[in-house]
PDB file of C-alpha atoms in Angstrom:
ATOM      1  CA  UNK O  30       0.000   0.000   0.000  1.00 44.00           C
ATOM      2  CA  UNK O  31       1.505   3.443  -0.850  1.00 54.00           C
ATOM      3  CA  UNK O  32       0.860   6.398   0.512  1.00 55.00           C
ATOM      4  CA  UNK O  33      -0.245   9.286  -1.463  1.00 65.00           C
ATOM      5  CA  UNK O  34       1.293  12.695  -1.986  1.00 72.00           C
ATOM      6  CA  UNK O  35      -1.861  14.379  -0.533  1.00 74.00           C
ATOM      7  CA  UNK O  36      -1.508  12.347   2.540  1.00 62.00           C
ATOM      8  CA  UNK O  37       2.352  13.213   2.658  1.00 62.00           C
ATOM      9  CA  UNK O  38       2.150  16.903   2.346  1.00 67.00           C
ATOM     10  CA  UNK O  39      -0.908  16.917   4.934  1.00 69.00           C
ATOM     11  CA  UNK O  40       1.159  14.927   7.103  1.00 64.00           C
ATOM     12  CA  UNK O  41       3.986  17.454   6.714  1.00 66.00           C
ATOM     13  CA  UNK O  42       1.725  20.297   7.806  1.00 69.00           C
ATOM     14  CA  UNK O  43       0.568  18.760  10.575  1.00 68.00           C
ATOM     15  CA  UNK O  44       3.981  18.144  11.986  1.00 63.00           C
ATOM     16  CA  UNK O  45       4.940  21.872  11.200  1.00 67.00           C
ATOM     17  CA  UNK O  46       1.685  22.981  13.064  1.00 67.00           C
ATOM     18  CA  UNK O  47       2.962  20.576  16.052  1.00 64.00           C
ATOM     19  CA  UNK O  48       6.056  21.925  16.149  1.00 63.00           C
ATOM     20  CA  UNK O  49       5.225  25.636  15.966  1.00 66.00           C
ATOM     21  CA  UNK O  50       3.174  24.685  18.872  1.00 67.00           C
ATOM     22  CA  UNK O  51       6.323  22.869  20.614  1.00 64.00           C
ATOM     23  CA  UNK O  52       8.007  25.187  23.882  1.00 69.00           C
ATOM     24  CA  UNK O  53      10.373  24.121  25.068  1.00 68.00           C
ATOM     25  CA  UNK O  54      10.249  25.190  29.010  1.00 72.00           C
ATOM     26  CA  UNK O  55       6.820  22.688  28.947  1.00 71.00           C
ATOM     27  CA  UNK O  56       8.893  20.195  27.285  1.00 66.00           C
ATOM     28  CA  UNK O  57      11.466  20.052  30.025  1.00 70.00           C
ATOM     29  CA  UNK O  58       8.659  20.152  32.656  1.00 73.00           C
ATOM     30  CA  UNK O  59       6.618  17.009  31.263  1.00 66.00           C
ATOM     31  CA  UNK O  60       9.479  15.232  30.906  1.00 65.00           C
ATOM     32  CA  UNK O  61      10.624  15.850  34.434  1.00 70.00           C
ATOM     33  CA  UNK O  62       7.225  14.901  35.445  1.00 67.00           C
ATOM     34  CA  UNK O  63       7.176  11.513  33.687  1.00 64.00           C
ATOM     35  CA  UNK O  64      10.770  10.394  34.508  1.00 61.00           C
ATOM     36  CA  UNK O  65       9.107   7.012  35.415  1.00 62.00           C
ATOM     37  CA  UNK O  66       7.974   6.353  31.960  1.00 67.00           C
ATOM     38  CA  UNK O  67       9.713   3.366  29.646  1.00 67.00           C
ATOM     39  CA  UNK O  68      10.036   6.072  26.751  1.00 77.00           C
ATOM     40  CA  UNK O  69      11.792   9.253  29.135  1.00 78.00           C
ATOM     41  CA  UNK O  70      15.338   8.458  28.026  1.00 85.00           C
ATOM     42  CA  UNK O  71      14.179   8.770  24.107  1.00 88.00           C
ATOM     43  CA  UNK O  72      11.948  11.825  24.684  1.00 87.00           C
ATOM     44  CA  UNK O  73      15.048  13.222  26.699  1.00 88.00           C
ATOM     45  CA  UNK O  74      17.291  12.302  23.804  1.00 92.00           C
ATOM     46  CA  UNK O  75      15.502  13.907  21.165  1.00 93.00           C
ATOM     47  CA  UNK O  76      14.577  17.184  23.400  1.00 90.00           C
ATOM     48  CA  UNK O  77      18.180  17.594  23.353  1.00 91.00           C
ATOM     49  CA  UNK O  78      18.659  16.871  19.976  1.00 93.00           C
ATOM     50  CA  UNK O  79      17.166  20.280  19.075  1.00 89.00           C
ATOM     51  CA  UNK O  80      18.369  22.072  22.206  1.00 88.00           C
ATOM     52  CA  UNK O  81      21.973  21.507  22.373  1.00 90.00           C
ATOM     53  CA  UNK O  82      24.313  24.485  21.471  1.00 88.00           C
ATOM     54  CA  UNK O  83      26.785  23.665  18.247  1.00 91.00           C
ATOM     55  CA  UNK O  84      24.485  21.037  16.805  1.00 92.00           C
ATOM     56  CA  UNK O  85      23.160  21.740  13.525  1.00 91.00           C
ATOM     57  CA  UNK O  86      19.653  19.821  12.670  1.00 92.00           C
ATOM     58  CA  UNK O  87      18.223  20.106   9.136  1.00 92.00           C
ATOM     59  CA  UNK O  88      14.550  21.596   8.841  1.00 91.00           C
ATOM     60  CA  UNK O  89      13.103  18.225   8.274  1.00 92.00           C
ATOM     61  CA  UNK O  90      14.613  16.799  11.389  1.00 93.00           C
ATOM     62  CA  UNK O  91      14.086  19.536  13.648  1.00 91.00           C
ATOM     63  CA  UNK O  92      10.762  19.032  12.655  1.00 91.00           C
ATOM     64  CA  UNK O  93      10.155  15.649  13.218  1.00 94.00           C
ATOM     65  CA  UNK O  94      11.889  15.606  16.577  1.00 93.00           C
ATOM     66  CA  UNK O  95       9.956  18.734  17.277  1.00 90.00           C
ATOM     67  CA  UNK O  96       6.323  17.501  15.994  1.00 90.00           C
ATOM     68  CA  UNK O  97       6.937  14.113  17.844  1.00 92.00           C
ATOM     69  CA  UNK O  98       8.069  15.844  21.410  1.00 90.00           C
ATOM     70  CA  UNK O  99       4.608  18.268  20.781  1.00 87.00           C
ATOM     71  CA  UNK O 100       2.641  15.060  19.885  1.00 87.00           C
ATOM     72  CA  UNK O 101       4.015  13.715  23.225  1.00 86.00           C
ATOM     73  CA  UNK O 102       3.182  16.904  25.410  1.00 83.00           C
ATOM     74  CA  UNK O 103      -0.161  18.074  23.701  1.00 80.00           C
ATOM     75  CA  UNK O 104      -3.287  16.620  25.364  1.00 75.00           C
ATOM     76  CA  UNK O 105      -4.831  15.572  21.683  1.00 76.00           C
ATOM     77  CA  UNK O 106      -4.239  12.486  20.614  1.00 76.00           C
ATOM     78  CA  UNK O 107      -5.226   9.600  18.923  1.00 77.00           C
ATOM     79  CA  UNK O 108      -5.679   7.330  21.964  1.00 75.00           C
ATOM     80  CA  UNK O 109      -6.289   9.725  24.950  1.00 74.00           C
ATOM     81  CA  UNK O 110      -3.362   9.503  27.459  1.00 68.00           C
ATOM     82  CA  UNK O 111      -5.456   8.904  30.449  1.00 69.00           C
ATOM     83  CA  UNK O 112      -6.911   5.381  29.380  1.00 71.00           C
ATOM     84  CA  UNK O 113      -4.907   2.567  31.249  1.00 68.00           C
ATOM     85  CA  UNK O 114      -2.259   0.274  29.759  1.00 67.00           C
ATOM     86  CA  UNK O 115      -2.931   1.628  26.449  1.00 73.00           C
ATOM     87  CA  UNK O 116      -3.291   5.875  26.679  1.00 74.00           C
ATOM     88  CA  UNK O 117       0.918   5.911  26.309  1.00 75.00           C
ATOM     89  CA  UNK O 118       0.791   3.656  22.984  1.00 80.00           C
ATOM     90  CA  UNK O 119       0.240   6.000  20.642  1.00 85.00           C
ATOM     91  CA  UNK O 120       2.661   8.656  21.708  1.00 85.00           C
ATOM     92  CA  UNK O 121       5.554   5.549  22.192  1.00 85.00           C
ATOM     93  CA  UNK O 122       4.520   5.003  18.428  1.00 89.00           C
ATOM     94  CA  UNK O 123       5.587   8.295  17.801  1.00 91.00           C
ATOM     95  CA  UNK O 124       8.565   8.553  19.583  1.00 92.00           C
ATOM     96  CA  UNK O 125      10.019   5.228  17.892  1.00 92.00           C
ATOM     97  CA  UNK O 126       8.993   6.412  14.772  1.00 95.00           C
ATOM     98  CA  UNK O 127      10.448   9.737  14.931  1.00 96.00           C
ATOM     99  CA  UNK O 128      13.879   8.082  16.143  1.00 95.00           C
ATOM    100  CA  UNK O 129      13.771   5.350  13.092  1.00 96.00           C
ATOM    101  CA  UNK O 130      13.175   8.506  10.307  1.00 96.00           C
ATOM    102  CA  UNK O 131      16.026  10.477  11.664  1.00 97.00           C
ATOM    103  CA  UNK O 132      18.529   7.463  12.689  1.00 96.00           C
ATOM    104  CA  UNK O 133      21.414   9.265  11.033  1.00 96.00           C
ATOM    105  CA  UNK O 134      21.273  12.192  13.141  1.00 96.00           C
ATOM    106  CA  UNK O 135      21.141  10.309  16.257  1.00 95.00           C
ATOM    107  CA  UNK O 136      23.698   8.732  15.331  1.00 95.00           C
ATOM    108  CA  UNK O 137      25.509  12.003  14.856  1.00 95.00           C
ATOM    109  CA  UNK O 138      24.284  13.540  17.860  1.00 95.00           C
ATOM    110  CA  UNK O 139      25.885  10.348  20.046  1.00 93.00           C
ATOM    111  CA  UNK O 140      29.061  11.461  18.523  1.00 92.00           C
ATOM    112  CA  UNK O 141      28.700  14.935  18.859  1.00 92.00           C
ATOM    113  CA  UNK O 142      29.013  13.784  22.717  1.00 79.00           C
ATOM    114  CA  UNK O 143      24.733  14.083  23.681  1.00 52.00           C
ATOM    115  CA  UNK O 144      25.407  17.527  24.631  1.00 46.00           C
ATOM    116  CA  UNK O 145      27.221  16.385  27.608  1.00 52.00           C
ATOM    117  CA  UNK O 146      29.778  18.551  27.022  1.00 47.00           C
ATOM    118  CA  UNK O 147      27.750  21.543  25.044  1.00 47.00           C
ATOM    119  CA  UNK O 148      25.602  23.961  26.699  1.00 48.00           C
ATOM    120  CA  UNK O 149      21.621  23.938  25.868  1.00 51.00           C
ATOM    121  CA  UNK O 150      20.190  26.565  24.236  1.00 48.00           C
TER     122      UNK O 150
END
């Protein structure tokens, strides 16, 4: 099954509208509220992915990473968050997927050093 270019381009829009929407002061404050979550080190990851001094993202990426963290925080989604055992499915869905469309650049973040030794911006 293929996916159209309508369905593409809508899907890009959506992410740009997600991560207009994306701040992030409430990203670093959900996160530190859900440290006991299986998927806190990835949403960590990619938060500082696009707020780590020096390291250069590419629209697209920045974009993803951004539209998936706002997916995360936002309270719309697919399957509402407050249903148990399945609320966090959708947003893990979008975490993993975000992570396996922009492999390279995690890749190139690890080596960058995670930030460790870069200030945030």
């Amino acid at each position: 099954m293929s996916i159209s270019e309508e369905y593409k381009a809508r899907a890009r829009r959506q992410a740009e509208n997600m991560a207009d929407d994306f701040d992030p002061a409430e990203a670093e404050d959900f996160a530190r509220s859900h440290q006991d979550k299986s998927w806190h080190e990835d949403f960590i990851l990619l938060y500082r992915m696009i707020t780590t001094r020096g390291f250069s993202l590419s629209p697209r990426t920045w974009a993803i990473i951004a539209g998936a963290l706002a997916y995360v925080i936002l309270p719309l989604d697919v399957i509402p968050d407050f249903l148990p055992g399945v609320g966090w499915m959708d947003d893990i869905a979008v975490l993993g997927a975000a992570m396996a469309a922009i492999k390279g650049d995690i890749e190139r973040f690890a080596q960058f050093g995670n930030g460790s030794d870069h200030g945030q911006t």
